[in-house]
Amino acid sequence: MMTLSISTGSRREMKDVTAKLNRLVAEAKVKEGLLVAYVPHTTAGITINENADPDVPRDILAHLEKLVPPDGPYRHAEGNSDAHIQAGLIGSSVTLIVDDTRLVLGTWQSVFFCEFDGPRNRKLQVEVIAAS
Amino acid sequence: MMTLSISTGSRREMKDVTAKLNRLVAEAKVKEGLLVAYVPHTTAGITINENADPDVPRDILAHLEKLVPPDGPYRHAEGNSDAHIQAGLIGSSVTLIVDDTRLVLGTWQSVFFCEFDGPRNRKLQVEVIAAS
Amino acid sequence: MMTLSISTGSRREMKDVTAKLNRLVAEAKVKEGLLVAYVPHTTAGITINENADPDVPRDILAHLEKLVPPDGPYRHAEGNSDAHIQAGLIGSSVTLIVDDTRLVLGTWQSVFFCEFDGPRNRKLQVEVIAAS
C-alpha cells in the first residue's frame, strides 16, 4: 500500500490527483490490473470527472451544496453533517483499471480528491493489484 | 467468496458491519490486497462513514429521505421506489484495502450496511483478493 | 482488459449490460475473483438495480433529473452540467464478485450503463481479476 498526502486549502474543494496516481502506477510496475484509491476520512471523498473546464468541478461542488446545505437541520453537533452526507453521496474510493502499465482514463477524465470539511491535511491510500 | 447474513429491524437503517468484516479478513490470511463487500439486493446499499456519533448515520438517513421522499410521484407500483433510488445513490459495494492482514480504515470510519426497505433478512457477499 | 461498445439512443437512458458482462466472464475463465466495469466518460455512469419492472430505471432517471435539473444555474458553458453531476452521484465503475466462474448478482439485480448526455457511441472497459 502507498500513501499520498493531500493538503486542502478551503472548506470545500475538488483537487486533481491524476498526476500523482499516474506516478504511483509507473512505480508499481504492474502490467495489467486494478488501482484502488481510498479516502480514510468521513468528511471527504473521491470521484472522477472532467477538469478541462474548471467550471465542471465548480458546478459539482455548488450543486452538492444545494442538495446538502451546510445549515441542516441536522442532529450531529459538530456542524459538519453536510460534509458527512456529501462524502456518502460521492463515495470513499475509486477503482481504476491498469492496462499496459498505465491507468485507463477517458480523454476528459481526471480523478479528484473531494474535500468537504477543510482546510485539512488528508491522506489517500492507494493499492495496485496485478491481474494474474 | 464468503456470505454474511444481516438481519434488519426497521424500514430504513444503517447497520455497522465493520467488526464482521474485520473477522473475515483475519480468517482470510491475506497479507496485502483488497476486500470487496457486495450487496446482492436492489433496495439496500453499503457505505463508509462515522459511527462514533450515532447522529451521523441518523443525519445521513434523514437527509436521503428528504432528497428521495417515500411518496414520489413514482411509477414503480411496489411502493419502494425511494429505496431503489437511495440504493443507487449510495452504491452496491465498497472496496477496502487490506494491509498487513488488516482492513485499512480511518480513525472515524465504520462500514454500514444500508437498509432502505426493511425489515428483512439480507446477505452481504465478501471477496478478499491478494495483491500478488 | 476488454472493451464493450455501447450505443445509446436518447439523451438519458439506462441500458442493461448484464448479459454482455456475463459473456465476458464466461470467456475470462476466472474461477473466483472480481470484475470491474469502468466507464471512461464524464457524462455517463454505471449502476446496479432492478430491471424486472422497467419502471424502476425510469423512476431512477426521473428522480435524478429532479435532483439535478438540466437548466441549472450552472457555469459550465457546454449545457451538460446536469450530466456531469449525475455521473458523479451514480459513479464511474461497479465492482462485482466472480464465484464459480459466474458473476454474483442478486435475483433482482441488473447492471445498467447510465447515459446522461446522449445519444452517443460509448465504451465500457472491463477487467477481470483472479482471486489468487
Tab-separated table of C-alpha atoms in Angstrom:
chain	number	residue	atom	x	y	z
A	1	MET	CA	0.000	0.000	0.000
A	2	MET	CA	1.139	3.514	-0.778
A	3	THR	CA	0.025	6.706	0.964
A	4	LEU	CA	-0.351	10.131	-0.625
A	5	SER	CA	-0.558	13.302	1.442
A	6	ILE	CA	-3.156	15.801	0.258
A	7	SER	CA	-3.296	19.270	1.682
A	8	THR	CA	-6.542	21.164	1.080
A	9	GLY	CA	-6.896	24.934	1.168
A	10	SER	CA	-10.562	25.674	1.789
A	11	ARG	CA	-13.657	24.123	3.330
A	12	ARG	CA	-14.867	22.538	0.072
A	13	GLU	CA	-12.568	21.771	-2.823
A	14	MET	CA	-12.017	19.241	-5.601
A	15	LYS	CA	-8.309	18.638	-6.024
A	16	ASP	CA	-6.988	16.868	-9.131
A	17	VAL	CA	-4.799	13.904	-8.087
A	18	THR	CA	-4.491	12.232	-11.509
A	19	ALA	CA	-0.795	13.021	-11.977
A	20	LYS	CA	0.037	11.637	-8.526
A	21	LEU	CA	-1.819	8.388	-9.287
A	22	ASN	CA	-0.142	8.059	-12.689
A	23	ARG	CA	3.235	8.355	-10.972
A	24	LEU	CA	2.362	5.589	-8.472
A	25	VAL	CA	1.260	3.269	-11.270
A	26	ALA	CA	4.510	3.856	-13.123
A	27	GLU	CA	6.442	2.918	-9.965
A	28	ALA	CA	4.284	-0.137	-9.236
A	29	LYS	CA	5.359	-1.844	-12.487
A	30	VAL	CA	2.082	-3.732	-12.752
A	31	LYS	CA	1.356	-4.579	-16.380
A	32	GLU	CA	-2.379	-5.219	-16.036
A	33	GLY	CA	-4.690	-4.978	-13.049
A	34	LEU	CA	-6.518	-2.547	-10.788
A	35	LEU	CA	-5.706	0.577	-8.815
A	36	VAL	CA	-7.864	1.446	-5.813
A	37	ALA	CA	-7.558	4.949	-4.321
A	38	TYR	CA	-9.150	5.012	-0.871
A	39	VAL	CA	-10.019	8.013	1.326
A	40	PRO	CA	-9.628	7.149	5.058
A	41	HIS	CA	-11.799	10.104	6.165
A	42	THR	CA	-15.529	10.587	6.746
A	43	THR	CA	-15.865	14.175	5.527
A	44	ALA	CA	-14.003	13.775	2.228
A	45	GLY	CA	-14.469	11.599	-0.852
A	46	ILE	CA	-13.052	10.825	-4.273
A	47	THR	CA	-14.607	10.942	-7.734
A	48	ILE	CA	-13.834	11.020	-11.445
A	49	ASN	CA	-14.973	13.819	-13.739
A	50	GLU	CA	-13.844	16.470	-16.224
A	51	ASN	CA	-11.158	19.016	-15.371
A	52	ALA	CA	-10.544	20.524	-18.847
A	53	ASP	CA	-13.098	23.165	-17.852
A	54	PRO	CA	-12.669	24.025	-14.140
A	55	ASP	CA	-16.331	25.076	-14.132
A	56	VAL	CA	-17.256	21.367	-14.093
A	57	PRO	CA	-15.851	20.673	-10.593
A	58	ARG	CA	-17.192	24.094	-9.519
A	59	ASP	CA	-20.699	23.126	-10.669
A	60	ILE	CA	-20.423	19.749	-8.925
A	61	LEU	CA	-19.424	21.348	-5.602
A	62	ALA	CA	-22.056	24.079	-5.906
A	63	HIS	CA	-24.821	21.613	-6.711
A	64	LEU	CA	-23.825	19.228	-3.905
A	65	GLU	CA	-24.113	22.202	-1.556
A	66	LYS	CA	-27.604	22.934	-2.895
A	67	LEU	CA	-28.636	19.277	-2.364
A	68	VAL	CA	-27.000	19.092	1.073
A	69	PRO	CA	-26.886	22.600	2.539
A	70	PRO	CA	-24.490	23.405	5.411
A	71	ASP	CA	-27.235	24.534	7.780
A	72	GLY	CA	-29.416	21.460	8.042
A	73	PRO	CA	-31.425	20.881	10.208
A	74	TYR	CA	-29.036	18.155	11.372
A	75	ARG	CA	-28.548	16.424	14.740
A	76	HIS	CA	-24.773	15.812	14.628
A	77	ALA	CA	-23.444	18.575	16.889
A	78	GLU	CA	-20.082	19.184	15.181
A	79	GLY	CA	-21.673	21.312	12.458
A	80	ASN	CA	-20.304	19.255	9.542
A	81	SER	CA	-23.158	16.877	8.782
A	82	ASP	CA	-23.293	18.300	5.253
A	83	ALA	CA	-19.724	17.054	4.733
A	84	HIS	CA	-20.531	13.551	6.044
A	85	ILE	CA	-23.596	13.295	3.783
A	86	GLN	CA	-21.774	14.622	0.712
A	87	ALA	CA	-18.966	12.113	1.349
A	88	GLY	CA	-21.617	9.377	1.411
A	89	LEU	CA	-23.072	10.507	-1.919
A	90	ILE	CA	-19.675	10.787	-3.661
A	91	GLY	CA	-18.051	7.688	-2.166
A	92	SER	CA	-14.830	6.790	-0.355
A	93	SER	CA	-12.916	5.121	-3.181
A	94	VAL	CA	-12.448	4.853	-6.915
A	95	THR	CA	-11.332	1.747	-8.756
A	96	LEU	CA	-9.360	2.232	-11.964
A	97	ILE	CA	-8.065	-0.271	-14.498
A	98	VAL	CA	-4.324	-0.541	-15.172
A	99	ASP	CA	-3.550	-1.655	-18.732
A	100	ASP	CA	-0.124	-1.880	-20.334
A	101	THR	CA	1.378	-0.349	-17.127
A	102	ARG	CA	-0.839	2.768	-17.380
A	103	LEU	CA	-4.086	3.973	-15.816
A	104	VAL	CA	-7.069	3.664	-18.163
A	105	LEU	CA	-8.757	7.083	-18.166
A	106	GLY	CA	-11.097	8.573	-20.755
A	107	THR	CA	-9.944	11.663	-22.669
A	108	TRP	CA	-11.825	14.034	-20.352
A	109	GLN	CA	-11.393	12.154	-17.077
A	110	SER	CA	-9.472	13.347	-14.042
A	111	VAL	CA	-9.501	11.890	-10.528
A	112	PHE	CA	-10.492	14.400	-7.849
A	113	PHE	CA	-9.933	14.213	-4.110
A	114	CYS	CA	-13.072	15.899	-2.720
A	115	GLU	CA	-12.631	17.936	0.442
A	116	PHE	CA	-15.939	18.737	2.153
A	117	ASP	CA	-14.723	19.950	5.564
A	118	GLY	CA	-11.294	21.539	5.138
A	119	PRO	CA	-8.836	23.000	5.078
A	120	ARG	CA	-7.034	19.906	6.403
A	121	ASN	CA	-4.083	17.613	5.870
A	122	ARG	CA	-5.550	14.446	4.375
A	123	LYS	CA	-4.316	11.024	3.281
A	124	LEU	CA	-5.149	9.000	0.198
A	125	GLN	CA	-4.345	5.276	0.391
A	126	VAL	CA	-3.507	3.519	-2.865
A	127	GLU	CA	-3.317	-0.182	-3.659
A	128	VAL	CA	-2.321	-1.683	-7.019
A	129	ILE	CA	-3.280	-5.280	-7.790
A	130	ALA	CA	-1.914	-7.338	-10.684
A	131	ALA	CA	-4.399	-9.247	-12.844
A	132	SER	CA	-2.696	-12.631	-12.513
B	1	MET	CA	-16.429	-15.861	-1.502
B	2	MET	CA	-17.909	-15.532	1.947
B	3	THR	CA	-21.500	-14.645	2.822
B	4	LEU	CA	-22.668	-12.668	5.830
B	5	SER	CA	-26.286	-12.689	6.990
B	6	ILE	CA	-27.643	-9.307	8.031
B	7	SER	CA	-30.973	-9.001	9.744
B	8	THR	CA	-32.510	-5.528	9.728
B	9	GLY	CA	-35.116	-4.306	12.165
B	10	SER	CA	-36.873	-1.375	10.539
B	11	ARG	CA	-37.671	0.039	7.114
B	12	ARG	CA	-34.563	2.247	6.983
B	13	GLU	CA	-31.440	1.544	8.985
B	14	MET	CA	-27.657	1.828	8.824
B	15	LYS	CA	-26.108	-1.210	10.477
B	16	ASP	CA	-22.408	-1.232	11.389
B	17	VAL	CA	-20.743	-4.318	9.887
B	18	THR	CA	-17.110	-3.318	10.496
B	19	ALA	CA	-16.449	-5.957	13.169
B	20	LYS	CA	-17.833	-8.710	10.927
B	21	LEU	CA	-15.591	-7.625	8.047
B	22	ASN	CA	-12.539	-7.425	10.307
B	23	ARG	CA	-13.214	-11.008	11.398
B	24	LEU	CA	-13.415	-12.224	7.780
B	25	VAL	CA	-10.127	-10.523	6.910
B	26	ALA	CA	-8.432	-12.162	9.893
B	27	GLU	CA	-9.667	-15.561	8.662
B	28	ALA	CA	-8.688	-14.914	5.043
B	29	LYS	CA	-4.994	-14.641	5.945
B	30	VAL	CA	-4.299	-12.274	3.065
B	31	LYS	CA	-1.283	-10.114	3.845
B	32	GLU	CA	-1.974	-7.345	1.329
B	33	GLY	CA	-4.808	-6.827	-1.122
B	34	LEU	CA	-8.449	-5.792	-1.405
B	35	LEU	CA	-11.720	-6.637	0.283
B	36	VAL	CA	-14.953	-6.109	-1.646
B	37	ALA	CA	-18.251	-6.182	0.270
B	38	TYR	CA	-21.142	-6.543	-2.166
B	39	VAL	CA	-24.890	-6.139	-1.523
B	40	PRO	CA	-26.929	-8.517	-3.749
B	41	HIS	CA	-30.135	-6.509	-3.284
B	42	THR	CA	-31.737	-3.571	-5.122
B	43	THR	CA	-33.264	-1.775	-2.135
B	44	ALA	CA	-30.193	-1.791	0.127
B	45	GLY	CA	-26.657	-0.443	-0.180
B	46	ILE	CA	-23.362	-0.133	1.648
B	47	THR	CA	-21.297	2.888	2.620
B	48	ILE	CA	-18.484	4.098	4.857
B	49	ASN	CA	-18.900	6.892	7.403
B	50	GLU	CA	-18.594	7.858	11.057
B	51	ASN	CA	-20.249	5.879	13.830
B	52	ALA	CA	-18.590	7.468	16.885
B	53	ASP	CA	-21.604	9.783	16.987
B	54	PRO	CA	-24.767	7.825	16.049
B	55	ASP	CA	-26.282	11.123	14.914
B	56	VAL	CA	-24.092	10.918	11.787
B	57	PRO	CA	-25.848	7.848	10.324
B	58	ARG	CA	-29.158	9.310	11.546
B	59	ASP	CA	-28.493	12.542	9.631
B	60	ILE	CA	-27.497	10.573	6.518
B	61	LEU	CA	-30.706	8.525	6.558
B	62	ALA	CA	-32.878	11.572	7.313
B	63	HIS	CA	-31.314	13.621	4.536
B	64	LEU	CA	-31.555	10.792	1.993
B	65	GLU	CA	-35.257	10.636	2.830
B	66	LYS	CA	-35.558	14.373	2.219
B	67	LEU	CA	-33.798	14.051	-1.154
B	68	VAL	CA	-35.784	10.945	-2.135
B	69	PRO	CA	-39.108	11.023	-0.278
B	70	PRO	CA	-41.168	7.834	0.121
B	71	ASP	CA	-44.250	9.226	-1.621
B	72	GLY	CA	-42.924	10.115	-5.032
B	73	PRO	CA	-44.553	10.599	-7.533
B	74	TYR	CA	-43.080	7.320	-8.816
B	75	ARG	CA	-44.277	4.819	-11.437
B	76	HIS	CA	-42.949	1.570	-9.899
B	77	ALA	CA	-46.067	0.055	-8.346
B	78	GLU	CA	-44.480	-1.735	-5.378
B	79	GLY	CA	-44.235	1.469	-3.359
B	80	ASN	CA	-40.491	1.242	-2.720
B	81	SER	CA	-39.028	3.393	-5.497
B	82	ASP	CA	-37.442	5.599	-2.836
B	83	ALA	CA	-35.450	2.567	-1.666
B	84	HIS	CA	-34.298	1.685	-5.203
B	85	ILE	CA	-33.187	5.286	-5.839
B	86	GLN	CA	-31.422	5.628	-2.478
B	87	ALA	CA	-29.598	2.340	-3.158
B	88	GLY	CA	-28.463	3.812	-6.485
B	89	LEU	CA	-27.120	6.955	-4.797
B	90	ILE	CA	-25.286	5.059	-2.037
B	91	GLY	CA	-23.978	2.171	-4.150
B	92	SER	CA	-23.966	-1.631	-4.022
B	93	SER	CA	-20.401	-2.255	-2.885
B	94	VAL	CA	-17.425	-0.875	-1.023
B	95	THR	CA	-13.799	-1.682	-1.777
B	96	LEU	CA	-11.351	-1.621	1.122
B	97	ILE	CA	-7.601	-2.092	1.221
B	98	VAL	CA	-6.076	-4.925	3.258
B	99	ASP	CA	-2.615	-4.110	4.576
B	100	ASP	CA	-0.536	-6.218	6.941
B	101	THR	CA	-3.507	-8.664	7.242
B	102	ARG	CA	-5.846	-5.889	8.461
B	103	LEU	CA	-8.510	-3.653	6.907
B	104	VAL	CA	-7.287	-0.101	6.314
B	105	LEU	CA	-9.893	2.178	7.890
B	106	GLY	CA	-9.542	5.767	9.024
B	107	THR	CA	-9.901	6.570	12.727
B	108	TRP	CA	-13.549	7.608	12.345
B	109	GLN	CA	-14.598	5.139	9.645
B	110	SER	CA	-17.132	2.353	10.004
B	111	VAL	CA	-18.729	0.275	7.246
B	112	PHE	CA	-22.530	0.423	7.232
B	113	PHE	CA	-24.983	-1.927	5.568
B	114	CYS	CA	-27.797	0.428	4.494
B	115	GLU	CA	-31.321	-0.978	4.645
B	116	PHE	CA	-33.828	1.135	2.710
B	117	ASP	CA	-36.821	-1.249	2.538
B	118	GLY	CA	-36.764	-3.490	5.605
B	119	PRO	CA	-37.109	-5.119	7.927
B	120	ARG	CA	-35.641	-8.064	6.009
B	121	ASN	CA	-33.088	-10.833	6.141
B	122	ARG	CA	-30.274	-9.698	3.864
B	123	LYS	CA	-26.983	-11.067	2.564
B	124	LEU	CA	-23.610	-9.378	2.194
B	125	GLN	CA	-21.138	-11.108	-0.147
B	126	VAL	CA	-17.456	-10.642	0.609
B	127	GLU	CA	-14.418	-11.356	-1.556
B	128	VAL	CA	-10.784	-10.921	-0.482
B	129	ILE	CA	-8.097	-10.662	-3.169
B	130	ALA	CA	-4.353	-10.913	-2.528
B	131	ALA	CA	-2.120	-8.285	-4.104
B	132	SER	CA	0.224	-10.747	-5.794
C	1	MET	CA	-8.714	-5.560	-20.419
C	2	MET	CA	-11.766	-5.940	-22.607
C	3	THR	CA	-13.791	-3.152	-24.201
C	4	LEU	CA	-17.533	-3.171	-24.860
C	5	SER	CA	-19.167	-0.736	-27.275
C	6	ILE	CA	-22.426	0.750	-26.047
C	7	SER	CA	-24.631	2.746	-28.358
C	8	THR	CA	-27.234	4.922	-26.645
C	9	GLY	CA	-30.402	6.196	-28.304
C	10	SER	CA	-31.533	9.210	-26.309
C	11	ARG	CA	-30.154	11.933	-24.041
C	12	ARG	CA	-30.777	9.988	-20.822
C	13	GLU	CA	-31.077	6.223	-20.712
C	14	MET	CA	-30.272	3.228	-18.510
C	15	LYS	CA	-29.138	0.355	-20.704
C	16	ASP	CA	-28.946	-3.166	-19.270
C	17	VAL	CA	-25.460	-4.609	-19.906
C	18	THR	CA	-25.737	-7.678	-17.644
C	19	ALA	CA	-25.785	-10.235	-20.490
C	20	LYS	CA	-22.685	-8.678	-22.068
C	21	LEU	CA	-20.807	-8.833	-18.756
C	22	ASN	CA	-21.884	-12.443	-18.160
C	23	ARG	CA	-20.483	-13.329	-21.582
C	24	LEU	CA	-17.115	-11.709	-20.791
C	25	VAL	CA	-16.857	-13.574	-17.501
C	26	ALA	CA	-17.554	-16.870	-19.241
C	27	GLU	CA	-14.740	-16.120	-21.718
C	28	ALA	CA	-12.322	-14.973	-18.993
C	29	LYS	CA	-12.299	-18.428	-17.358
C	30	VAL	CA	-11.608	-16.964	-13.926
C	31	LYS	CA	-12.909	-19.306	-11.229
C	32	GLU	CA	-13.048	-16.777	-8.389
C	33	GLY	CA	-12.256	-13.073	-8.279
C	34	LEU	CA	-13.554	-9.649	-9.240
C	35	LEU	CA	-14.960	-7.972	-12.330
C	36	VAL	CA	-14.652	-4.199	-12.648
C	37	ALA	CA	-16.731	-2.434	-15.307
C	38	TYR	CA	-15.395	1.077	-15.856
C	39	VAL	CA	-16.969	3.988	-17.775
C	40	PRO	CA	-14.264	6.165	-19.436
C	41	HIS	CA	-16.651	9.129	-19.858
C	42	THR	CA	-17.600	12.115	-17.671
C	43	THR	CA	-21.289	12.378	-18.619
C	44	ALA	CA	-22.208	8.704	-18.171
C	45	GLY	CA	-22.073	6.266	-15.272
C	46	ILE	CA	-22.836	2.693	-14.267
C	47	THR	CA	-25.039	1.275	-11.524
C	48	ILE	CA	-26.810	-1.852	-10.324
C	49	ASN	CA	-30.560	-2.033	-9.781
C	50	GLU	CA	-33.774	-3.854	-10.710
C	51	ASN	CA	-34.850	-4.342	-14.300
C	52	ALA	CA	-37.722	-6.827	-13.805
C	53	ASP	CA	-40.003	-3.785	-13.738
C	54	PRO	CA	-38.746	-1.190	-16.277
C	55	ASP	CA	-40.430	1.475	-14.140
C	56	VAL	CA	-37.532	1.143	-11.662
C	57	PRO	CA	-34.863	2.544	-14.038
C	58	ARG	CA	-37.461	5.059	-15.272
C	59	ASP	CA	-38.034	6.285	-11.705
C	60	ILE	CA	-34.274	6.481	-11.080
C	61	LEU	CA	-33.693	8.605	-14.200
C	62	ALA	CA	-36.719	10.821	-13.494
C	63	HIS	CA	-35.701	11.413	-9.895
C	64	LEU	CA	-32.070	12.145	-10.792
C	65	GLU	CA	-33.418	14.772	-13.199
C	66	LYS	CA	-35.477	16.275	-10.383
C	67	LEU	CA	-32.426	16.389	-8.083
C	68	VAL	CA	-30.153	17.726	-10.828
C	69	PRO	CA	-32.301	19.610	-13.360
C	70	PRO	CA	-30.973	20.304	-16.870
C	71	ASP	CA	-31.319	24.080	-16.586
C	72	GLY	CA	-29.105	24.895	-13.639
C	73	PRO	CA	-27.992	27.607	-12.943
C	74	TYR	CA	-24.592	26.174	-13.899
C	75	ARG	CA	-21.337	27.810	-15.018
C	76	HIS	CA	-20.021	25.111	-17.394
C	77	ALA	CA	-20.871	26.561	-20.813
C	78	GLU	CA	-21.498	23.309	-22.722
C	79	GLY	CA	-25.001	22.952	-21.286
C	80	ASN	CA	-24.463	19.455	-19.861
C	81	SER	CA	-23.532	20.145	-16.240
C	82	ASP	CA	-26.541	18.092	-15.157
C	83	ALA	CA	-24.945	15.072	-16.863
C	84	HIS	CA	-21.550	15.641	-15.187
C	85	ILE	CA	-23.189	15.947	-11.758
C	86	GLN	CA	-25.437	12.909	-12.241
C	87	ALA	CA	-22.392	10.892	-13.343
C	88	GLY	CA	-20.696	11.963	-10.103
C	89	LEU	CA	-23.653	10.814	-7.994
C	90	ILE	CA	-24.002	7.432	-9.746
C	91	GLY	CA	-20.289	6.647	-10.126
C	92	SER	CA	-17.891	5.608	-12.877
C	93	SER	CA	-17.499	1.926	-12.083
C	94	VAL	CA	-19.071	-1.112	-10.490
C	95	THR	CA	-17.170	-3.961	-8.852
C	96	LEU	CA	-18.757	-7.399	-8.975
C	97	ILE	CA	-17.670	-10.701	-7.455
C	98	VAL	CA	-16.944	-13.695	-9.694
C	99	ASP	CA	-17.652	-17.013	-7.978
C	100	ASP	CA	-17.501	-20.457	-9.583
C	101	THR	CA	-16.796	-18.751	-12.980
C	102	ARG	CA	-20.021	-16.686	-12.787
C	103	LEU	CA	-20.969	-13.144	-11.767
C	104	VAL	CA	-22.583	-12.952	-8.335
C	105	LEU	CA	-25.801	-10.974	-8.802
C	106	GLY	CA	-28.886	-10.917	-6.603
C	107	THR	CA	-32.157	-12.231	-8.024
C	108	TRP	CA	-33.382	-8.758	-8.956
C	109	GLN	CA	-30.074	-7.175	-9.928
C	110	SER	CA	-29.085	-5.959	-13.373
C	111	VAL	CA	-26.097	-3.809	-14.325
C	112	PHE	CA	-27.048	-0.607	-16.144
C	113	PHE	CA	-24.861	1.646	-18.260
C	114	CYS	CA	-26.274	5.124	-17.494
C	115	GLU	CA	-26.255	7.609	-20.351
C	116	PHE	CA	-26.808	11.190	-19.179
C	117	ASP	CA	-25.812	13.145	-22.314
C	118	GLY	CA	-26.554	11.023	-25.366
C	119	PRO	CA	-27.248	9.736	-27.830
C	120	ARG	CA	-23.607	8.716	-28.263
C	121	ASN	CA	-21.294	5.814	-29.002
C	122	ARG	CA	-19.759	4.890	-25.650
C	123	LYS	CA	-17.181	2.443	-24.330
C	124	LEU	CA	-17.251	0.256	-21.233
C	125	GLN	CA	-13.863	-1.084	-20.082
C	126	VAL	CA	-13.880	-4.402	-18.232
C	127	GLU	CA	-11.158	-6.048	-16.174
C	128	VAL	CA	-11.394	-9.472	-14.527
C	129	ILE	CA	-9.012	-10.334	-11.680
C	130	ALA	CA	-8.456	-13.819	-10.274
C	131	ALA	CA	-8.540	-14.228	-6.500
C	132	SER	CA	-5.177	-15.980	-6.246
